[in-house]
Coordinates of C-alpha atoms and ligand atoms in Angstrom, one line a residue:
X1 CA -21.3 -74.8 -3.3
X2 CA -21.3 -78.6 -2.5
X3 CA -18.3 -80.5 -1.1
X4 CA -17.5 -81.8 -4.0
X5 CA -17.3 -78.9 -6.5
X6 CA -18.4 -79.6 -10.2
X7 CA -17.3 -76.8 -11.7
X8 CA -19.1 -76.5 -15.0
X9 CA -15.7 -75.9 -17.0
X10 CA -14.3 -79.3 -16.1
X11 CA -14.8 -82.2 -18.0
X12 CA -14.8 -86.0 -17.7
X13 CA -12.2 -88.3 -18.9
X14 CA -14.9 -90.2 -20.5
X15 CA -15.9 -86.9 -22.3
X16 CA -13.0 -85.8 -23.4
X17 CA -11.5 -89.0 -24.5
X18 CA -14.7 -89.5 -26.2
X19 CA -15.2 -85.5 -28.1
X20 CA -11.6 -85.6 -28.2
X21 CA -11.2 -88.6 -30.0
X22 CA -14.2 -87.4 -32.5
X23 CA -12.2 -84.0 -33.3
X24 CA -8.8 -85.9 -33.9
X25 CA -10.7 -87.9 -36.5
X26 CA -12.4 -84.9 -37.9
X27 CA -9.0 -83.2 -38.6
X28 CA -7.3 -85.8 -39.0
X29 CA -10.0 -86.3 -42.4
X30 CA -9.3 -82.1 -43.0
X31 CA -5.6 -82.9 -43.3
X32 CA -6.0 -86.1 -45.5
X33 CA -8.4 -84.3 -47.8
X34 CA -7.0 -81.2 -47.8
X35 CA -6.1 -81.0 -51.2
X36 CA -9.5 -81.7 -52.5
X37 CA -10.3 -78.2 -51.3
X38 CA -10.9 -75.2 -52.3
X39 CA -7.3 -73.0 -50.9
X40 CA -10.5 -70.2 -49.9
X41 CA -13.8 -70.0 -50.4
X42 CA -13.7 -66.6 -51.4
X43 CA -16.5 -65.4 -49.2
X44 CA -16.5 -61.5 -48.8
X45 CA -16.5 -60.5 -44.7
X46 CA -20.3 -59.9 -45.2
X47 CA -20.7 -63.4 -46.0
X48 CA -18.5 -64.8 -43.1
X49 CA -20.5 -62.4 -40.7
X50 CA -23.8 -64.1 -41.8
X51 CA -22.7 -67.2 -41.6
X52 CA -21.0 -66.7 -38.0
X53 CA -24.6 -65.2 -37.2
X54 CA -24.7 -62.2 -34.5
X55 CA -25.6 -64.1 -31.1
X56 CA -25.2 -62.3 -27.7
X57 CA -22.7 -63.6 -25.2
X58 CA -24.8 -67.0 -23.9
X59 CA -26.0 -66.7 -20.4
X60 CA -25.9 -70.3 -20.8
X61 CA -23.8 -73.1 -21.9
X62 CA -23.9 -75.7 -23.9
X63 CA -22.6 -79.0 -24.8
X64 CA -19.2 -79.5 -25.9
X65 CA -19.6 -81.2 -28.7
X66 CA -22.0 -79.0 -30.1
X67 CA -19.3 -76.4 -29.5
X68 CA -16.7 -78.4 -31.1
X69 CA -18.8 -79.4 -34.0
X70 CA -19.8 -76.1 -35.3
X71 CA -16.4 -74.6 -34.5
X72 CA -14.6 -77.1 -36.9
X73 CA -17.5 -77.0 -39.2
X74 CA -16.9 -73.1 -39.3
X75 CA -13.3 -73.5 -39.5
X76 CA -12.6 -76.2 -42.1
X77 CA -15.0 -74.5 -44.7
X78 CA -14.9 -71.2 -44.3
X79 CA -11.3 -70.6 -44.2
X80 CA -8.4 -69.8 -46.3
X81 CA -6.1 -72.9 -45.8
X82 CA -2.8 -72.2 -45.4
X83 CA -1.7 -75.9 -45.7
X84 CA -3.4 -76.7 -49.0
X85 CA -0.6 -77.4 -51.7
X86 CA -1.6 -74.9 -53.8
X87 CA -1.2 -72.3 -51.2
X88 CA 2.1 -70.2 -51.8
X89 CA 1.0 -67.3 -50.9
X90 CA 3.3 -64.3 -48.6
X91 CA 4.8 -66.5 -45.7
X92 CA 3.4 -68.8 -44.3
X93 CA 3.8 -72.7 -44.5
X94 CA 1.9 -75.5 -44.3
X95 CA 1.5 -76.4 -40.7
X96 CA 3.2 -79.5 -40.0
X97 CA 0.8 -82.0 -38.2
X98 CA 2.9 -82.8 -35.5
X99 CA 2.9 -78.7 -34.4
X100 CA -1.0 -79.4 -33.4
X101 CA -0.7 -82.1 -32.0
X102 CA 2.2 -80.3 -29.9
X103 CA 0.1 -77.3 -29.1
X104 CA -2.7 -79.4 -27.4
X105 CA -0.1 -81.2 -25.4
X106 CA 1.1 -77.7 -24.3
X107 CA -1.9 -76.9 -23.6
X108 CA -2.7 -79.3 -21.4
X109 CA -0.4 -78.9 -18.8
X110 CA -0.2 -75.2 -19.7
X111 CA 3.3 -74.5 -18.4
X112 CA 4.6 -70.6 -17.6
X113 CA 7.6 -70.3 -19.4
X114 CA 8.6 -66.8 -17.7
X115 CA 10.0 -68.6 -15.1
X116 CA 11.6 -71.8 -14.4
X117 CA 10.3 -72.6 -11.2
X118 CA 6.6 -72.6 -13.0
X119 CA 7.6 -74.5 -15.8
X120 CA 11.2 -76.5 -15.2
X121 CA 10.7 -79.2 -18.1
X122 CA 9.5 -76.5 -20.6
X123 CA 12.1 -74.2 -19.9
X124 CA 14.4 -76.9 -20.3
X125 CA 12.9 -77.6 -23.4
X126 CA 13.1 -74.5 -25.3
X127 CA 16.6 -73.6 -23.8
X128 CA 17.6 -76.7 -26.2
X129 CA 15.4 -75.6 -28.9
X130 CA 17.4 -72.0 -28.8
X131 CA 20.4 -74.4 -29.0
X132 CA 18.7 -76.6 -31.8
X133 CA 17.9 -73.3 -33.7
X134 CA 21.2 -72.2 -33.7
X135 CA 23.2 -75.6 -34.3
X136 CA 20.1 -76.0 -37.5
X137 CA 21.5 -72.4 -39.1
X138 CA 25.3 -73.0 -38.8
X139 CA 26.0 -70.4 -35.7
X140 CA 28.1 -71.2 -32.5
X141 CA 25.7 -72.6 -30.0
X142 CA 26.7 -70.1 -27.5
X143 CA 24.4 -67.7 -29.1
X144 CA 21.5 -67.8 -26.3
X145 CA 17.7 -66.4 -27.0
X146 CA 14.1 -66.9 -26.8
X147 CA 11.1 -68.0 -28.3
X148 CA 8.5 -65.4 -29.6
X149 CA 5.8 -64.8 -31.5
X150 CA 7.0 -64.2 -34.8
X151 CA 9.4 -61.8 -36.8
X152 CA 8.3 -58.8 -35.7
X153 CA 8.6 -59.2 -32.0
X154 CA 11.7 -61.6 -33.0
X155 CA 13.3 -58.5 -34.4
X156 CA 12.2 -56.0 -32.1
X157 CA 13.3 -58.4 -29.0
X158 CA 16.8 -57.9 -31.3
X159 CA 16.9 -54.4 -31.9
X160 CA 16.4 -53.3 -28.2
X161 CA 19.0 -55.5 -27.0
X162 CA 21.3 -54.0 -29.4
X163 CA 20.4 -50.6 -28.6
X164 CA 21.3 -51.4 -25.3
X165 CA 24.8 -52.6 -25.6
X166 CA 25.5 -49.7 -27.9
X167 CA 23.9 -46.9 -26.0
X168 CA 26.8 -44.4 -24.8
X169 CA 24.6 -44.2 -21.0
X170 CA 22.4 -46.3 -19.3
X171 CA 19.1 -46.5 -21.8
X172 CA 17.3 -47.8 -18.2
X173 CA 18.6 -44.8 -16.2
X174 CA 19.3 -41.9 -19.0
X175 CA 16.2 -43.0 -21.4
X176 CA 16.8 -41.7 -25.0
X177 CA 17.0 -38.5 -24.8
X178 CA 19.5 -37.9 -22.2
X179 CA 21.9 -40.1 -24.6
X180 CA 24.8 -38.2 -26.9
X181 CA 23.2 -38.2 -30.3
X182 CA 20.8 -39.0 -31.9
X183 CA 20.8 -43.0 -32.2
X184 CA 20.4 -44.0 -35.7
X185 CA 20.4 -47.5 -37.9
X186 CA 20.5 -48.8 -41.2
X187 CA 19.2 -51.1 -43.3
X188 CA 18.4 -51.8 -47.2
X189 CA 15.1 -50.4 -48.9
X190 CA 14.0 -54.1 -48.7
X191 CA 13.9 -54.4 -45.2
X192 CA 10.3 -55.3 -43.7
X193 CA 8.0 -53.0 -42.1
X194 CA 8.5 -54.1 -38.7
X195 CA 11.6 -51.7 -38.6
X196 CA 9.1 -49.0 -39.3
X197 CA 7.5 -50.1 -36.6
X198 CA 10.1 -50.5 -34.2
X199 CA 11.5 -46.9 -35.3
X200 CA 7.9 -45.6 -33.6
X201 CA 7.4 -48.0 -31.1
X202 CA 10.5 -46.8 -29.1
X203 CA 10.9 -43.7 -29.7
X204 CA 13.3 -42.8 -32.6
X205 CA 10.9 -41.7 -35.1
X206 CA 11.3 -43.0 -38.6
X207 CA 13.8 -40.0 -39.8
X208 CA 16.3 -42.0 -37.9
X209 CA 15.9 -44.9 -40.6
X210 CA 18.5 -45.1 -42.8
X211 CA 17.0 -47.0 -46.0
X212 CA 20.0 -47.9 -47.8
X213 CA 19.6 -48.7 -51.5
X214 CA 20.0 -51.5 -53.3
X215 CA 22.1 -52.6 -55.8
X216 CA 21.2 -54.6 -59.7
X217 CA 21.0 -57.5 -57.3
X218 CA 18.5 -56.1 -54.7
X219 CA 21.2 -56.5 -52.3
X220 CA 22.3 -53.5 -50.1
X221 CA 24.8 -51.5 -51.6
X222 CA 27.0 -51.3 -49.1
X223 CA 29.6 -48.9 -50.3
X224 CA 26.5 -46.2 -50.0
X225 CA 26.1 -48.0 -46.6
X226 CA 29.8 -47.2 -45.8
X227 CA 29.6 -43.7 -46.6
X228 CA 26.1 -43.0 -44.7
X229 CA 27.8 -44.7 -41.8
X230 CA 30.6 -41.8 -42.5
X231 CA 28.5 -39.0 -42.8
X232 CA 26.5 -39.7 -39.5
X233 CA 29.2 -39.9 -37.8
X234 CA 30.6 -36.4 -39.0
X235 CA 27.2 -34.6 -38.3
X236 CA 27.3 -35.8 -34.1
X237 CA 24.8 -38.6 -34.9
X238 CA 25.1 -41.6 -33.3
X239 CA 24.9 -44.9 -35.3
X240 CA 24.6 -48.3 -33.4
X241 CA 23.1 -50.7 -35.9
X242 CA 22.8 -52.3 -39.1
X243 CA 20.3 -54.9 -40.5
X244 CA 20.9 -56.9 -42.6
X245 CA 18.9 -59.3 -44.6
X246 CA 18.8 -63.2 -45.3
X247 CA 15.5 -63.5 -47.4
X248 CA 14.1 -60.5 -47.9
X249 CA 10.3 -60.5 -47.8
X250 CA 9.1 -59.5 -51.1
X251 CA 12.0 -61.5 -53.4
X252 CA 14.1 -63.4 -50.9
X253 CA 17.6 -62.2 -51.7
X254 CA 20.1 -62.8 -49.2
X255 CA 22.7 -59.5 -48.6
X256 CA 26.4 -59.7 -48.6
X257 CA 26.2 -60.6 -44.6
X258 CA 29.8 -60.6 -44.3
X259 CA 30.8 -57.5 -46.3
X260 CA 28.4 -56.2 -43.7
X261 CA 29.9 -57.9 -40.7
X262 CA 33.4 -56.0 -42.0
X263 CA 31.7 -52.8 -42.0
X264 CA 30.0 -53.2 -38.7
X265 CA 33.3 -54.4 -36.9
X266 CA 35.3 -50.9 -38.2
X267 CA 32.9 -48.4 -36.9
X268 CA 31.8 -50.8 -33.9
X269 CA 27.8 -51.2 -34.5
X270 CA 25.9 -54.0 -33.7
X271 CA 24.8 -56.1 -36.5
X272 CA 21.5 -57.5 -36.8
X273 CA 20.3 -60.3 -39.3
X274 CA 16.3 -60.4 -40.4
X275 CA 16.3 -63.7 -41.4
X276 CA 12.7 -64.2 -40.3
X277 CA 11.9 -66.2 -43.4
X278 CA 15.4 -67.0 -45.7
X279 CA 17.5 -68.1 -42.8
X280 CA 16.8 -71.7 -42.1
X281 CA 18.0 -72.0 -45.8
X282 CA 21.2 -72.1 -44.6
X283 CA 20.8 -75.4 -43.4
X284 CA 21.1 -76.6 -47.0
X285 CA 24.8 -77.4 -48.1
X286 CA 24.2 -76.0 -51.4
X287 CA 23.3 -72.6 -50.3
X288 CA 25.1 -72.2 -47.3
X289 CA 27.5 -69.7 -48.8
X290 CA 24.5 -67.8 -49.7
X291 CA 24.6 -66.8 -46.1
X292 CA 28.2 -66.7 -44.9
X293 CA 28.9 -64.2 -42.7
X294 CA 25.5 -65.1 -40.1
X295 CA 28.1 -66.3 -37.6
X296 CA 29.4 -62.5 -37.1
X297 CA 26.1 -61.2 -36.4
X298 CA 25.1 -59.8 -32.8
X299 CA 21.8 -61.1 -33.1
X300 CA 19.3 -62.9 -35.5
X301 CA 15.5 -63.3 -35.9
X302 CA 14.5 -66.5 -37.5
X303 CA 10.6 -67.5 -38.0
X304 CA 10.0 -71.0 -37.5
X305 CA 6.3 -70.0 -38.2
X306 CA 7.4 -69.9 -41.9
X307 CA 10.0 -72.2 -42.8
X308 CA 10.2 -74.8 -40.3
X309 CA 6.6 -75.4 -40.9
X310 CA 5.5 -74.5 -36.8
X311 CA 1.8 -73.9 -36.6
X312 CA 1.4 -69.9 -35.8
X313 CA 2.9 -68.3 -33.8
X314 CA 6.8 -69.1 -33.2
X315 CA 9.2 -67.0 -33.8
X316 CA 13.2 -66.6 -32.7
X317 CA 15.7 -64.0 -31.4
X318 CA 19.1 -65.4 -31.3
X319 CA 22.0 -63.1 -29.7
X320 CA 25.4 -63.8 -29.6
X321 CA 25.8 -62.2 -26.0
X322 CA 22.6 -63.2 -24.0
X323 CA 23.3 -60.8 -21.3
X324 CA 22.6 -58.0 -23.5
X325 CA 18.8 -59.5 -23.6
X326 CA 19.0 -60.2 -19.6
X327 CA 20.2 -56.3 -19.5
X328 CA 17.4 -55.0 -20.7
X329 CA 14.5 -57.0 -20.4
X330 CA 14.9 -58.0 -16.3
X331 CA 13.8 -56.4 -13.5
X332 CA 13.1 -58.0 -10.0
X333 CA 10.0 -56.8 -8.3
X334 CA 9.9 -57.4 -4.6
X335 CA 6.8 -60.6 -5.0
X336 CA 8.9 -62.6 -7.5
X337 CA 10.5 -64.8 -6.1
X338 CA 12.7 -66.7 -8.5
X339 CA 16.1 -66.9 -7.1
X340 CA 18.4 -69.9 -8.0
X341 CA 20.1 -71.8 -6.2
X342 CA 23.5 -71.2 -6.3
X343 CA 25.0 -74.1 -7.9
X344 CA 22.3 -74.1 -10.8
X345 CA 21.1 -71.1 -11.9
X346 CA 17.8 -70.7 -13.7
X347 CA 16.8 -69.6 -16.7
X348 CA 14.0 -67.0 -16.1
X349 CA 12.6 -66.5 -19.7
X350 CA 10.6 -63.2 -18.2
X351 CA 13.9 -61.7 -18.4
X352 CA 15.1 -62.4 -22.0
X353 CA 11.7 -60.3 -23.4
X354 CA 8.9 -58.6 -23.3
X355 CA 6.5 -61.0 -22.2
X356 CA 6.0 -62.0 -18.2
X357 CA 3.4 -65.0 -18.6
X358 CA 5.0 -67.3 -21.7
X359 CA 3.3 -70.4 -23.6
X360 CA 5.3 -73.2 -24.5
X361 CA 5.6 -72.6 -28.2
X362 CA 8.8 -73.8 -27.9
X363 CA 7.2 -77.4 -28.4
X364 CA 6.0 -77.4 -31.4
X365 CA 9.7 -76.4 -32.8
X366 CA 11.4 -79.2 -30.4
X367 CA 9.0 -81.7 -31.4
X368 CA 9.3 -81.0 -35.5
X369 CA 13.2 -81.0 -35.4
X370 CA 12.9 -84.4 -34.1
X371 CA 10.5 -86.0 -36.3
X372 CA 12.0 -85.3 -39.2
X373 CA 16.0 -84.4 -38.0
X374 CA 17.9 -82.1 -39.5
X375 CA 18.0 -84.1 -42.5
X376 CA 14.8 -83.8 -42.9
X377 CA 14.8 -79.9 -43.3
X378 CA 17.7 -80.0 -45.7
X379 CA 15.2 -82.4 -47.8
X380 CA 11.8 -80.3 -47.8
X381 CA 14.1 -76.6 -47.6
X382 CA 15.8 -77.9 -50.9
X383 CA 12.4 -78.7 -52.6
X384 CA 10.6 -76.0 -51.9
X385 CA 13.7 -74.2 -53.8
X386 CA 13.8 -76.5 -56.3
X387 CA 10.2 -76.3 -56.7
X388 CA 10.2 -72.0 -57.0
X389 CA 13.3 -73.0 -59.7
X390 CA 11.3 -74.9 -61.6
X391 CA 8.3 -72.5 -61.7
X392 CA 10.5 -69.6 -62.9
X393 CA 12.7 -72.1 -65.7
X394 CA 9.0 -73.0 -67.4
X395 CA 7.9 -69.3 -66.9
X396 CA 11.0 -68.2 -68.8
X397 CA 10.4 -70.7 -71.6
X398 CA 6.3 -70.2 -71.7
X399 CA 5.9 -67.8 -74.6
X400 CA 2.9 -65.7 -72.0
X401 CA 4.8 -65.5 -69.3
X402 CA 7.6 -63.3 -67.9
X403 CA 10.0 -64.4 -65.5
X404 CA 11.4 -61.7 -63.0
X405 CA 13.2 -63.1 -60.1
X406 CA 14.0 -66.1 -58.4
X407 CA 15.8 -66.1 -54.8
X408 CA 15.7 -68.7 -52.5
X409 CA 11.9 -70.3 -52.6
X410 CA 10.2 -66.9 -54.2
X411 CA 9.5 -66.3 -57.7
X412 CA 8.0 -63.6 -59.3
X413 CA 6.7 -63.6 -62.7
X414 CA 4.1 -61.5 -64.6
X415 CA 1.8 -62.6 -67.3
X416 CA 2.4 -60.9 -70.7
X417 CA -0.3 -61.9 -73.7
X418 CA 1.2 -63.0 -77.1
X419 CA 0.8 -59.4 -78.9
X420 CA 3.0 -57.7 -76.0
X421 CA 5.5 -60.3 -75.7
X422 CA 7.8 -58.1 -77.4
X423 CA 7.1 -54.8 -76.5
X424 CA 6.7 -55.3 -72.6
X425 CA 8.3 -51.9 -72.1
X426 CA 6.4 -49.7 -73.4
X427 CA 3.1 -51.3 -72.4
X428 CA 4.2 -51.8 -68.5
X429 CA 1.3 -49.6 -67.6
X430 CA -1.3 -52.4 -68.8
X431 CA 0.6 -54.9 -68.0
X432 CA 0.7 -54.2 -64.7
X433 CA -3.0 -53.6 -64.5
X434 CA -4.0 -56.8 -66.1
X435 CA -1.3 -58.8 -63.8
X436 CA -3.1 -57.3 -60.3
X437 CA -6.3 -58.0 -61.9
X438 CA -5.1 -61.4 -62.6
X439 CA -4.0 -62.0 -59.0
X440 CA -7.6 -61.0 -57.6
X441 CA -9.3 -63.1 -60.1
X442 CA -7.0 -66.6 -59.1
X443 CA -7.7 -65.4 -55.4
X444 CA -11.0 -65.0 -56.0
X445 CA -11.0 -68.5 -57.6
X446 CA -10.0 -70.0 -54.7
X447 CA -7.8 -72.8 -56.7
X448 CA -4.6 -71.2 -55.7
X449 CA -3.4 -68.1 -53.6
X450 CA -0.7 -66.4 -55.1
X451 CA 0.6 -63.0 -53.8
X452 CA 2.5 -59.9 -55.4
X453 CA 5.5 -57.9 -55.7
X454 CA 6.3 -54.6 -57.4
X455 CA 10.0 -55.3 -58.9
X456 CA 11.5 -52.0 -60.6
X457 CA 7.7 -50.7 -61.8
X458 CA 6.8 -54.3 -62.8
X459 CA 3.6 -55.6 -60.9
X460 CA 4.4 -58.9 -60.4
X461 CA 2.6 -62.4 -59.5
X462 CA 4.9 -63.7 -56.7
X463 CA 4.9 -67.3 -55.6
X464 CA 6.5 -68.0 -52.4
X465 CA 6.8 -71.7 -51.7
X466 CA 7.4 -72.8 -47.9
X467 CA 4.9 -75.6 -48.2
X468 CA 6.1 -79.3 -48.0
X469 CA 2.5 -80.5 -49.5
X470 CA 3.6 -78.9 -53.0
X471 CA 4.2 -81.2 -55.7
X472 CA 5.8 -80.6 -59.5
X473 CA 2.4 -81.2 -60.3
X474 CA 0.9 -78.1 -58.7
X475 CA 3.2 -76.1 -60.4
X476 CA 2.0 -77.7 -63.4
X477 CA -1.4 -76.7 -62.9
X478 CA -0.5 -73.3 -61.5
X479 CA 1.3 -72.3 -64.5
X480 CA -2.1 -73.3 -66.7
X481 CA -4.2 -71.5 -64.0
X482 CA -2.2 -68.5 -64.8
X483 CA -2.4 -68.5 -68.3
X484 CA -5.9 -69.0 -68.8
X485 CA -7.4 -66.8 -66.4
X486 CA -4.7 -64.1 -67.7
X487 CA -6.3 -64.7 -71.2
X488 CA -9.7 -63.9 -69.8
X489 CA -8.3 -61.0 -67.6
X490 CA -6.7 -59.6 -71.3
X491 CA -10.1 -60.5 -73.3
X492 CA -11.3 -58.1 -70.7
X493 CA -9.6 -55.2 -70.1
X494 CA -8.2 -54.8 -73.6
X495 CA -11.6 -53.2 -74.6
X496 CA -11.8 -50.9 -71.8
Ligands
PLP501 C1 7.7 -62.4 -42.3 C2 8.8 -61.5 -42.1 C3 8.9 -60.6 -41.0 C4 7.7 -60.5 -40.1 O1 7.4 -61.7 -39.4 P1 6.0 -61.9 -38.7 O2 6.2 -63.3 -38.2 O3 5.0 -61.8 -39.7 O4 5.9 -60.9 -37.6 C5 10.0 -59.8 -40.9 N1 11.0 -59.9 -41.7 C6 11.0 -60.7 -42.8 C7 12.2 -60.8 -43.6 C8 10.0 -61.6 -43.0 O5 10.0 -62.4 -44.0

């Protein structure tokens, strides 16, 4: 080693100004001409594998911009572009520019958020986000949290906090099965997967689900709720939580949160909102009362990976009693040493969840809700609504097409040719063939990236709009896309 290291890592100013500079231009062009694109290339995994090639790790390196030019060359052409206008499909937005342009700043000076003294600006930063978050869905600001991933880990960060506070013993101490009862929680037969999950992951196996159907409405019944909540109770078990949706995933409908808030207060249970992707709604004045009842919930996940347009991954648990999350995430191994001082305590984010090292995703969030203000939420929110509205008002007057639902910014709709128009019933069966043949053939197109939902036996096309590059226009077009590839699809199949 010399004196002077050169480590082979590092790089110049003049370099990276210089490459840097180069790859702002060449997204900045990807952005700007995003919409002349195809929304994916449809390129099967074999494809993608050829074109990636099969090269052994490098012994030895290479220049920088080489690497940077075939990375972006890989990346803008062979990808399925999420912020392309035409893109509605499952959740996920349209990333908002300023999001990259905050994840390369994080980057850069790579603060730890687990612990203050590693990262005192950033952990400044996303405390106010948490407050931002909060004060942006209508909830006191005393609700504390942390930044995650995404909605799973949001809701999982949730759901462990509340199974602390609710545990008769000491979950730390006692574990599970030294508790009274078998712990058990509820939610509607439209609640994500990630409850599933979190039913396996810590170790109450799936039979203590409680899937609570739904009503006409898809909202949870909660008089069946009510008297599930009763019937645990007589057989020893031990109910501690109910969840409760604002936006479900496949249709967006928002449950009676506060009927559910009533119920949860009379048998004491924690009550958990997934508003993952429906919640920032709220913000809107007009649909506020869609969601009233949020400010009685324990805890909430929101995604601002979906619709506050954050670049993935950023996700949110808000809890209306921090301490729970401090009670069971911490611990205080002998080498940390993060103590405050006494006048101004810190905010260790290692102990509000499960991660120990933390990026600053955070950023991203902070930096969007300034750019644009709340006002400008309420503005792109309400479009993307009105936009979903306006997709299922033509596909209710469009003689081919069969409206189904519309909740929030998802509509689902199904494609019906002229000769079935009025027998729909009966012919369901084909119907719902042609319609998921239909979906893979616009995928396949690449023009526009629609997803699916199965609403009471009906296979439906399912557009889900949290995307502030959509226009009237593309609906426009989408609604043509739709009906002449569903012609095809029918020319098709109808003689098979
Ligand atoms: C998307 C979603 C989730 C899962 O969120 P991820 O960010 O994909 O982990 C959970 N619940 C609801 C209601 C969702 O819409």
């Amino acid at each position: 080693m010399k004196d002077k290291r050169v480590s082979p890592i590092e790089m110049s100013g003049e370099d990276f100004k210089k490459i840097g500079y180069q790859l702002v231009d060449v997204i900045s062009n990807f952005m700007e001409t995003i919409h002349e694109n195809q929304v994916t290339t449809g390129e099967t995994p074999k494809q993608i594998q050829e074109i990636l090639g099969n090269d052994p790790l490098p012994d030895n390196g290479m220049a920088v911009s080489e690497i940077i030019d075939r990375s972006s060359d890989l990346l803008f052409n062979h990808s399925l572009l999420n912020g392309h206008p035409k893109f509605f499909g499952y959740i996920t937005s349209s990333p908002s520019p300023i999001g990259a342009m905050a994840d390369f700043l994080a980057a850069a000076v790579n603060p730890n958020v687990g612990a203050n003294i590693l990262s005192p600006m950033a952990t400044a930063i996303e405390k106010q986000t948490v407050k931002w978050l909060a004060e942006f869905i209508g909830v006191p600001t005393t609700f504390g949290g942390i930044l995650v991933s995404g909605g799973n880990m949001a809701n999982f960060t949730a759901f462990l906090a509340a199974r602390t506070a609710m545990a008769p013993k000491s979950l730390k101490e006692d574990g599970l099965t030294n508790n009274a009862g078998e712990m058990v929680f509820y939610c509607s037969k439209a609640t994500h997967t990630w409850i599933e999950k979190a039913a396996v992951l810590f170790g109450h196996g799936t039979k203590a689900i409680r899937w609570i159907e739904t009503d006409a409405k898809n909202k949870m019944n909660t008089e069946i709720l009510e008297k599930t909540i009763h019937d645990d109770i007589k057989s020893g078990k031990k109910p501690f939580l109910v969840i409760g949706n604002a936006g479900d995933v496949s249709t967006g409908v928002v449950d009676n949160l506060s009927t559910i808030a009533t119920i949860c207060k009379a048998h004491d249970l924690w009550f958990h909102i997934d508003g993952a992707y429906g919640i920032p709604a709220a913000v809107v004045p007009k649909y506020y009362k869609l969601f009233e009842g949020i400010e009685e919930a324990d805890s909430i996940a929101l995604d601002p990976h979906k619709w506050l347009y954050a670049p993935l991954e950023a996700g949110c648990t808000l809890v209306k009693n921090p301490q729970y999350l401090i009670d069971t995430y911490s611990s205080h191994p002998a080498y940390y040493n993060f103590t405050s001082h006494e006048d101004q305590p810190s905010l260790n984010y290692y102990e509000f969840g499960f991660q120990n090292s933390r990026g600053f995703r955070a950023l991203k969030v902070w930096m969007a809700l300034q750019q644009v203000g709340k006002k400008g939420y309420i503005e792109m929110i309400g479009d993307d609504i009105e936009l979903a509205q306006l997709l299922f008002e033509e596909a209710k007057i469009h003689l081919e097409l069969n409206a189904v639902t519309q909740n929030l910014s998802i509509t689902t709709f199904q494609y019906v040719p002229p000769e079935y128009v009025n027998r729909v019933v009966e012919n369901q069966e084909y119907l719902n063939r042609l319609n998921e043949s239909l979906l893979n053939k616009l995928q396949e197109s690449g023009k526009v990236f629609l997803s699916n939902s199965v609403i009471d036996g009906k296979y439906c096309l399912r557009a889900c709009i949290v995307n502030f590059r959509t226009s009237k226009s593309d609906i426009y077009e989408v609604i043509d896309m739709v009906v002449n590839e569903g012609r095809k699809v029918h020319e098709t199949l109808q003689w098979n």
